[in-house]
């Protein structure tokens, strides 16, 4: 079975440019999470969805960040305009309520973003 | 703010040594998960502990959930270079079953041959 798919795996952009990160969760999972990971701050939850509806976006740093989930199989995280401090690894994860391990999160391979 | 504090943050040991990683909180969790993350990859679940006082073993790894379900520990016996990675604990409050996990900051383990 395919796991969580993220694209691109690496993104290098210049300050001020728009960046769009993409995620395809595991089929049948009803939760989707976006995380950011840096050495200084560790793994931070940015936003999560349940059945395509945003539940908690309190971790989104500022208005430059936005996330959408138009359907159960696709989500995007957009940064506009990007800044050097946004450089990090961004993970998407999905989970299924009532699965064999309740709330086990399955992570994608991440997108390494570098903003110059 | 509900926090999970992990200690130590960094650990560098020789192959064959034993080690323990701690995960502590002032909050009660309905369950607690341990993940391992290798460089260039996302975290992968190792184990979930649910009952206060529960002990689970995964080969050379022993996981324990505190009696009050506020803390957990991971003990590795005879560490090997393949155990190198970032270890994350994550708590599930369970109430309302929001699906959200609270992650600790992680413990970076390096096992030298």
Coordinates of C-alpha atoms in Angstrom, one line a residue:
Chain A
X1 CA 0.0 0.0 0.0
X2 CA 1.2 3.5 -0.8
X3 CA 2.0 5.6 2.2
X4 CA 1.6 9.3 2.6
X5 CA 2.9 11.0 -0.5
X6 CA 4.5 14.5 -0.5
X7 CA 5.8 16.6 -3.3
X8 CA 8.2 18.1 -4.0
X9 CA 10.8 16.4 -1.8
X10 CA 13.1 19.4 -2.1
X11 CA 12.3 23.0 -2.9
X12 CA 14.7 25.9 -3.1
X13 CA 13.2 29.3 -3.7
X14 CA 14.0 33.0 -3.3
X15 CA 12.5 35.2 -0.6
X16 CA 9.2 36.7 -1.7
X17 CA 8.2 33.8 -3.9
X18 CA 5.1 31.7 -3.4
X19 CA 5.7 28.1 -2.4
X20 CA 3.1 25.3 -2.6
X21 CA 3.6 22.0 -0.8
X22 CA 1.4 19.0 -1.7
X23 CA 0.2 15.9 0.2
X24 CA -1.8 12.8 -0.6
X25 CA -2.9 11.0 2.6
X26 CA -3.4 7.3 2.9
X27 CA -6.7 6.2 1.5
X28 CA -9.4 5.9 4.1
X29 CA -7.7 8.1 6.7
X30 CA -9.9 10.9 8.0
X31 CA -7.3 13.1 9.7
X32 CA -4.6 15.0 7.9
X33 CA -1.8 17.0 9.7
X34 CA 0.8 19.5 8.5
X35 CA 4.0 19.8 10.7
X36 CA 7.1 21.8 10.4
X37 CA 10.4 20.5 11.8
X38 CA 13.5 22.5 12.6
X39 CA 16.5 21.9 14.8
X40 CA 15.6 24.8 17.1
X41 CA 11.9 24.1 17.5
X42 CA 11.5 20.4 16.8
X43 CA 8.3 19.1 15.3
X44 CA 5.5 21.7 15.3
X45 CA 1.9 21.1 14.4
X46 CA 0.7 23.8 12.0
X47 CA -2.8 22.7 11.1
X48 CA -4.9 19.6 11.0
X49 CA -8.1 18.6 9.2
X50 CA -10.8 16.1 9.9
X51 CA -12.9 14.9 7.0
X52 CA -11.4 17.7 4.9
X53 CA -12.5 20.4 7.4
X54 CA -9.8 22.5 9.2
X55 CA -10.1 21.8 12.9
X56 CA -7.2 23.6 14.5
X57 CA -5.0 26.1 12.7
X58 CA -3.5 27.7 15.8
X59 CA -0.1 26.6 14.9
X60 CA 0.0 28.4 11.6
X61 CA 2.7 31.0 12.1
X62 CA 1.1 34.0 10.3
X63 CA -1.2 35.0 7.5
X64 CA 1.5 34.1 5.0
X65 CA 0.7 30.5 5.6
X66 CA -2.5 28.9 4.3
X67 CA -3.7 25.3 3.9
X68 CA -6.5 23.7 2.0
X69 CA -8.0 20.2 1.7
X70 CA -10.4 20.3 -1.3
X71 CA -11.0 16.5 -1.1
X72 CA -10.1 13.4 0.9
X73 CA -7.1 12.6 -1.2
X74 CA -5.3 15.9 -1.5
X75 CA -4.1 18.8 0.6
X76 CA -1.8 21.8 0.0
X77 CA 0.2 24.1 2.3
X78 CA 1.0 27.5 0.7
X79 CA 3.5 30.1 1.8
X80 CA 3.1 33.5 0.2
X81 CA 5.4 35.4 0.3
X82 CA 8.1 33.1 1.6
X83 CA 10.9 34.2 3.9
X84 CA 14.3 32.7 4.9
X85 CA 13.0 31.8 8.4
X86 CA 10.4 29.5 6.7
X87 CA 13.3 27.2 5.8
X88 CA 12.5 23.8 7.4
X89 CA 11.3 20.3 6.7
X90 CA 7.5 20.2 6.3
X91 CA 5.8 16.9 7.0
X92 CA 2.3 15.8 6.2
X93 CA 0.8 12.9 8.2
X94 CA -2.5 11.1 8.2
X95 CA -4.4 8.9 10.6
X96 CA -7.6 7.1 11.0
X97 CA -9.9 7.2 14.1
X98 CA -10.6 3.7 15.3
X99 CA -7.7 2.1 13.5
X100 CA -5.7 -0.8 15.0
X101 CA -3.6 1.8 16.9
X102 CA -5.8 4.7 17.8
X103 CA -4.5 7.9 16.4
X104 CA -1.3 6.4 15.0
X105 CA 0.0 9.0 12.6
X106 CA 1.6 7.9 9.3
X107 CA 4.1 10.5 8.1
X108 CA 5.2 11.3 4.6
X109 CA 8.9 11.7 3.7
X110 CA 8.7 15.4 4.1
X111 CA 9.5 18.4 1.9
X112 CA 12.8 20.2 2.6
X113 CA 12.2 23.9 1.9
X114 CA 15.1 26.3 1.6
X115 CA 14.3 30.0 1.1
X116 CA 17.2 32.1 0.1
Chain B
X1 CA 0.0 24.7 27.3
X2 CA 0.2 20.9 27.3
X3 CA 3.9 20.0 27.0
X4 CA 5.9 16.8 26.8
X5 CA 9.5 17.2 27.9
X6 CA 12.0 14.7 26.8
X7 CA 15.4 14.2 28.3
X8 CA 18.2 14.0 27.4
X9 CA 18.0 16.1 24.2
X10 CA 21.2 14.5 22.8
X11 CA 22.9 11.3 23.6
X12 CA 26.1 9.9 22.1
X13 CA 27.2 6.4 23.3
X14 CA 29.3 3.5 22.2
X15 CA 27.8 0.3 20.7
X16 CA 26.9 -2.1 23.5
X17 CA 25.9 0.5 26.1
X18 CA 22.5 0.8 27.7
X19 CA 20.5 4.0 27.7
X20 CA 17.2 5.4 28.9
X21 CA 15.2 8.3 27.5
X22 CA 12.5 10.0 29.5
X23 CA 9.3 11.7 28.5
X24 CA 7.5 13.8 31.2
X25 CA 4.4 15.9 31.5
X26 CA 2.1 17.5 34.1
X27 CA -0.8 16.3 32.0
X28 CA -2.5 12.9 32.0
X29 CA -2.6 11.1 28.7
X30 CA -5.0 8.3 27.6
X31 CA -2.1 6.8 25.6
X32 CA 1.4 7.6 24.7
X33 CA 3.3 6.7 21.5
X34 CA 7.0 6.5 20.7
X35 CA 8.2 7.2 17.2
X36 CA 11.7 6.9 15.7
X37 CA 12.8 9.2 12.8
X38 CA 15.8 8.4 10.7
X39 CA 17.6 11.1 8.6
X40 CA 15.7 12.2 5.6
X41 CA 12.5 10.3 6.6
X42 CA 9.4 11.0 8.6
X43 CA 8.8 9.6 12.1
X44 CA 7.6 5.9 12.3
X45 CA 5.6 4.5 15.2
X46 CA 7.4 2.1 17.4
X47 CA 4.9 1.4 20.1
X48 CA 1.8 2.7 21.9
X49 CA 1.3 2.3 25.7
X50 CA -2.2 2.7 27.1
X51 CA -2.5 1.4 30.6
X52 CA -0.8 3.1 33.6
X53 CA 2.3 1.0 34.6
X54 CA 2.2 -0.9 31.3
X55 CA 5.5 -2.3 30.0
X56 CA 6.1 -3.2 26.4
X57 CA 9.1 -4.8 24.8
X58 CA 10.3 -4.6 21.2
X59 CA 13.4 -6.7 20.9
X60 CA 16.1 -4.6 22.8
X61 CA 13.7 -1.7 23.5
X62 CA 11.6 -1.5 26.6
X63 CA 8.8 1.0 27.0
X64 CA 7.1 1.9 30.2
X65 CA 4.1 4.1 30.9
X66 CA 4.0 5.7 34.3
X67 CA 1.4 4.6 36.8
X68 CA -0.3 8.1 36.6
X69 CA -0.1 8.1 32.8
X70 CA 1.9 11.4 32.9
X71 CA 5.3 10.0 31.9
X72 CA 7.0 7.3 30.0
X73 CA 10.5 5.9 29.4
X74 CA 12.3 4.1 26.7
X75 CA 15.2 1.9 27.6
X76 CA 17.5 0.4 25.0
X77 CA 19.8 -2.5 26.0
X78 CA 23.1 -3.1 24.2
X79 CA 22.6 -0.3 21.7
X80 CA 23.6 -0.8 18.1
X81 CA 24.5 1.7 15.4
X82 CA 21.2 0.9 13.7
X83 CA 19.4 2.5 16.8
X84 CA 20.8 5.9 15.8
X85 CA 18.0 8.4 15.1
X86 CA 15.6 10.9 16.7
X87 CA 13.2 9.4 19.2
X88 CA 9.9 11.3 19.8
X89 CA 7.2 10.7 22.3
X90 CA 3.7 11.8 21.6
X91 CA 0.7 12.0 23.9
X92 CA -2.9 11.5 23.1
X93 CA -5.3 13.2 25.5
X94 CA -8.2 11.0 24.3
X95 CA -10.9 13.2 25.6
X96 CA -13.2 13.9 22.6
X97 CA -10.7 11.8 20.6
X98 CA -9.6 14.8 18.5
X99 CA -6.9 12.8 16.7
X100 CA -4.3 15.4 17.7
X101 CA -1.1 14.3 19.3
X102 CA 1.2 16.4 21.5
X103 CA 4.9 15.7 20.5
X104 CA 7.9 16.1 22.7
X105 CA 11.0 17.8 21.4
X106 CA 12.8 14.6 20.7
X107 CA 16.0 12.8 21.8
X108 CA 18.8 12.5 19.2
X109 CA 20.7 9.3 19.8
X110 CA 24.0 8.5 18.2
X111 CA 25.4 5.0 18.7
X112 CA 29.1 4.8 17.6
X113 CA 30.5 1.5 16.4

